[in-house]
């Protein structure tokens, strides 16, 4: 089970104790990563953000632990299936963005080679 610690970089921004390839685990300067996540989180209607590694383990989140683990695991599986489907249709293609809208939430996933950026927001805002 991952342990989460508050970064002090904003309301509820948490970091997993799982080490990454750099100080941030994202291959970018830590201040830039934190600033980007804070900017996204500050948008009207955003409920939470998280960064998930290639294994589906959350490394950054603004959500509580149980919600983070649930969303990270399920959205990692869904994103990998969507990526596989896109590549099955055209091996030269790749998934660049996944957007899901339900009655309660809108979930946006921006996949990269090693990470997923997940944003959950209210759909009506």
PDB file of C-alpha atoms in Angstrom:
ATOM      1  CA  UNK A   1       0.000   0.000   0.000  1.00  0.00           C
ATOM      2  CA  UNK A   2       1.340   3.432  -0.881  1.00  0.00           C
ATOM      3  CA  UNK A   3       1.859   6.066   1.759  1.00  0.00           C
ATOM      4  CA  UNK A   4       0.926   9.607   0.842  1.00  0.00           C
ATOM      5  CA  UNK A   5       2.503  12.772   2.199  1.00  0.00           C
ATOM      6  CA  UNK A   6       1.389  16.357   1.827  1.00  0.00           C
ATOM      7  CA  UNK A   7       3.782  18.373  -0.335  1.00  0.00           C
ATOM      8  CA  UNK A   8       2.875  21.723   1.165  1.00  0.00           C
ATOM      9  CA  UNK A   9       2.491  22.894  -2.443  1.00  0.00           C
ATOM     10  CA  UNK A  10      -1.213  23.545  -2.294  1.00  0.00           C
ATOM     11  CA  UNK A  11      -4.422  22.232  -0.825  1.00  0.00           C
ATOM     12  CA  UNK A  12      -4.313  18.481  -0.590  1.00  0.00           C
ATOM     13  CA  UNK A  13      -1.517  17.803  -3.109  1.00  0.00           C
ATOM     14  CA  UNK A  14      -0.042  14.480  -2.090  1.00  0.00           C
ATOM     15  CA  UNK A  15       3.006  12.510  -3.198  1.00  0.00           C
ATOM     16  CA  UNK A  16       3.455   8.761  -3.130  1.00  0.00           C
ATOM     17  CA  UNK A  17       6.504   7.286  -1.443  1.00  0.00           C
ATOM     18  CA  UNK A  18       7.220   5.350  -4.655  1.00  0.00           C
ATOM     19  CA  UNK A  19      10.463   6.762  -6.134  1.00  0.00           C
ATOM     20  CA  UNK A  20      10.603   7.939  -9.734  1.00  0.00           C
ATOM     21  CA  UNK A  21      13.461   8.423 -12.192  1.00  0.00           C
ATOM     22  CA  UNK A  22      13.919  12.039 -11.041  1.00  0.00           C
ATOM     23  CA  UNK A  23      13.034  14.070  -7.989  1.00  0.00           C
ATOM     24  CA  UNK A  24       9.536  14.566  -9.367  1.00  0.00           C
ATOM     25  CA  UNK A  25       9.245  11.212 -11.068  1.00  0.00           C
ATOM     26  CA  UNK A  26       8.161  13.061 -14.201  1.00  0.00           C
ATOM     27  CA  UNK A  27      11.481  13.930 -15.850  1.00  0.00           C
ATOM     28  CA  UNK A  28      10.849  17.673 -15.494  1.00  0.00           C
ATOM     29  CA  UNK A  29      11.963  20.207 -12.918  1.00  0.00           C
ATOM     30  CA  UNK A  30       9.856  19.750  -9.799  1.00  0.00           C
ATOM     31  CA  UNK A  31       8.699  23.373  -9.647  1.00  0.00           C
ATOM     32  CA  UNK A  32       7.372  23.200 -13.223  1.00  0.00           C
ATOM     33  CA  UNK A  33       5.454  19.995 -12.540  1.00  0.00           C
ATOM     34  CA  UNK A  34       3.962  21.314  -9.309  1.00  0.00           C
ATOM     35  CA  UNK A  35       2.997  24.604 -10.973  1.00  0.00           C
ATOM     36  CA  UNK A  36       1.271  22.787 -13.848  1.00  0.00           C
ATOM     37  CA  UNK A  37      -0.693  20.559 -11.473  1.00  0.00           C
ATOM     38  CA  UNK A  38      -1.734  23.559  -9.362  1.00  0.00           C
ATOM     39  CA  UNK A  39      -2.824  25.441 -12.500  1.00  0.00           C
ATOM     40  CA  UNK A  40      -4.976  22.510 -13.658  1.00  0.00           C
ATOM     41  CA  UNK A  41      -6.441  22.013 -10.169  1.00  0.00           C
ATOM     42  CA  UNK A  42      -7.392  25.703  -9.982  1.00  0.00           C
ATOM     43  CA  UNK A  43      -9.694  25.507 -13.023  1.00  0.00           C
ATOM     44  CA  UNK A  44     -13.391  25.865 -12.261  1.00  0.00           C
ATOM     45  CA  UNK A  45     -15.098  22.509 -11.796  1.00  0.00           C
ATOM     46  CA  UNK A  46     -11.938  20.428 -11.308  1.00  0.00           C
ATOM     47  CA  UNK A  47     -12.501  17.896  -8.532  1.00  0.00           C
ATOM     48  CA  UNK A  48      -9.059  16.322  -8.568  1.00  0.00           C
ATOM     49  CA  UNK A  49      -5.930  15.483 -10.494  1.00  0.00           C
ATOM     50  CA  UNK A  50      -3.511  12.590 -10.364  1.00  0.00           C
ATOM     51  CA  UNK A  51      -0.408  11.323 -12.098  1.00  0.00           C
ATOM     52  CA  UNK A  52      -0.126   7.555 -12.487  1.00  0.00           C
ATOM     53  CA  UNK A  53       3.014   5.676 -13.538  1.00  0.00           C
ATOM     54  CA  UNK A  54       3.251   2.962 -16.215  1.00  0.00           C
ATOM     55  CA  UNK A  55       2.285   0.254 -13.704  1.00  0.00           C
ATOM     56  CA  UNK A  56      -0.882   2.082 -12.666  1.00  0.00           C
ATOM     57  CA  UNK A  57       0.579   3.288  -9.364  1.00  0.00           C
ATOM     58  CA  UNK A  58      -0.426   6.843  -8.437  1.00  0.00           C
ATOM     59  CA  UNK A  59       2.554   9.103  -7.754  1.00  0.00           C
ATOM     60  CA  UNK A  60       0.736  12.453  -7.426  1.00  0.00           C
ATOM     61  CA  UNK A  61      -2.846  13.112  -6.356  1.00  0.00           C
ATOM     62  CA  UNK A  62      -5.161  15.718  -4.916  1.00  0.00           C
ATOM     63  CA  UNK A  63      -7.803  13.112  -4.030  1.00  0.00           C
ATOM     64  CA  UNK A  64      -8.130  10.902  -0.958  1.00  0.00           C
ATOM     65  CA  UNK A  65      -6.258   7.594  -0.896  1.00  0.00           C
ATOM     66  CA  UNK A  66      -9.163   5.206  -1.575  1.00  0.00           C
ATOM     67  CA  UNK A  67     -10.534   7.309  -4.443  1.00  0.00           C
ATOM     68  CA  UNK A  68      -7.046   7.660  -5.907  1.00  0.00           C
ATOM     69  CA  UNK A  69      -6.349   3.926  -5.816  1.00  0.00           C
ATOM     70  CA  UNK A  70      -9.743   3.106  -7.362  1.00  0.00           C
ATOM     71  CA  UNK A  71      -9.532   5.665 -10.174  1.00  0.00           C
ATOM     72  CA  UNK A  72      -5.846   4.990 -10.890  1.00  0.00           C
ATOM     73  CA  UNK A  73      -6.288   1.239 -11.261  1.00  0.00           C
ATOM     74  CA  UNK A  74      -9.440   1.344 -13.348  1.00  0.00           C
ATOM     75  CA  UNK A  75      -8.405   4.233 -15.590  1.00  0.00           C
ATOM     76  CA  UNK A  76      -4.975   2.697 -16.169  1.00  0.00           C
ATOM     77  CA  UNK A  77      -6.653  -0.509 -17.406  1.00  0.00           C
ATOM     78  CA  UNK A  78      -9.122   1.408 -19.574  1.00  0.00           C
ATOM     79  CA  UNK A  79      -6.399   3.604 -21.068  1.00  0.00           C
ATOM     80  CA  UNK A  80      -4.197   0.608 -21.900  1.00  0.00           C
ATOM     81  CA  UNK A  81      -7.170  -1.105 -23.581  1.00  0.00           C
ATOM     82  CA  UNK A  82      -8.030   2.057 -25.538  1.00  0.00           C
ATOM     83  CA  UNK A  83      -4.371   2.438 -26.606  1.00  0.00           C
ATOM     84  CA  UNK A  84      -4.291  -1.205 -27.709  1.00  0.00           C
ATOM     85  CA  UNK A  85      -7.514  -0.751 -29.693  1.00  0.00           C
ATOM     86  CA  UNK A  86      -6.170   2.334 -31.473  1.00  0.00           C
ATOM     87  CA  UNK A  87      -2.972   0.448 -32.382  1.00  0.00           C
ATOM     88  CA  UNK A  88      -4.946  -2.614 -33.546  1.00  0.00           C
ATOM     89  CA  UNK A  89      -6.854  -0.392 -35.962  1.00  0.00           C
ATOM     90  CA  UNK A  90      -3.668   1.310 -37.182  1.00  0.00           C
ATOM     91  CA  UNK A  91      -0.245   0.179 -35.899  1.00  0.00           C
ATOM     92  CA  UNK A  92       1.201   3.584 -36.869  1.00  0.00           C
ATOM     93  CA  UNK A  93      -1.254   5.398 -34.597  1.00  0.00           C
ATOM     94  CA  UNK A  94      -1.341   5.965 -30.823  1.00  0.00           C
ATOM     95  CA  UNK A  95      -3.790   7.191 -28.207  1.00  0.00           C
ATOM     96  CA  UNK A  96      -3.170  10.844 -27.335  1.00  0.00           C
ATOM     97  CA  UNK A  97      -6.184  11.709 -25.167  1.00  0.00           C
ATOM     98  CA  UNK A  98      -9.154   9.934 -23.598  1.00  0.00           C
ATOM     99  CA  UNK A  99     -12.254  11.787 -22.429  1.00  0.00           C
ATOM    100  CA  UNK A 100     -15.175  10.146 -20.637  1.00  0.00           C
ATOM    101  CA  UNK A 101     -18.313  12.004 -19.653  1.00  0.00           C
ATOM    102  CA  UNK A 102     -20.891  10.539 -17.294  1.00  0.00           C
ATOM    103  CA  UNK A 103     -23.849  12.052 -15.485  1.00  0.00           C
ATOM    104  CA  UNK A 104     -21.701  12.888 -12.454  1.00  0.00           C
ATOM    105  CA  UNK A 105     -18.160  13.476 -13.745  1.00  0.00           C
ATOM    106  CA  UNK A 106     -15.997  14.117 -16.738  1.00  0.00           C
ATOM    107  CA  UNK A 107     -12.704  12.228 -16.697  1.00  0.00           C
ATOM    108  CA  UNK A 108      -9.835  13.279 -18.930  1.00  0.00           C
ATOM    109  CA  UNK A 109      -6.731  11.155 -19.380  1.00  0.00           C
ATOM    110  CA  UNK A 110      -3.588  12.362 -21.126  1.00  0.00           C
ATOM    111  CA  UNK A 111      -1.339   9.320 -21.610  1.00  0.00           C
ATOM    112  CA  UNK A 112       2.406   9.536 -22.153  1.00  0.00           C
ATOM    113  CA  UNK A 113       5.034   6.801 -22.509  1.00  0.00           C
ATOM    114  CA  UNK A 114       5.576   6.406 -18.777  1.00  0.00           C
ATOM    115  CA  UNK A 115       2.725   8.302 -17.106  1.00  0.00           C
ATOM    116  CA  UNK A 116      -0.963   9.154 -17.225  1.00  0.00           C
ATOM    117  CA  UNK A 117      -2.285  12.559 -16.229  1.00  0.00           C
ATOM    118  CA  UNK A 118      -5.860  12.156 -15.004  1.00  0.00           C
ATOM    119  CA  UNK A 119      -8.224  15.059 -14.354  1.00  0.00           C
ATOM    120  CA  UNK A 120     -11.706  14.617 -12.873  1.00  0.00           C
ATOM    121  CA  UNK A 121     -14.169  17.481 -13.114  1.00  0.00           C
ATOM    122  CA  UNK A 122     -17.834  18.341 -12.899  1.00  0.00           C
ATOM    123  CA  UNK A 123     -19.316  17.932 -16.398  1.00  0.00           C
ATOM    124  CA  UNK A 124     -21.546  21.002 -16.275  1.00  0.00           C
ATOM    125  CA  UNK A 125     -18.809  23.553 -15.543  1.00  0.00           C
TER     126      UNK A 125
END
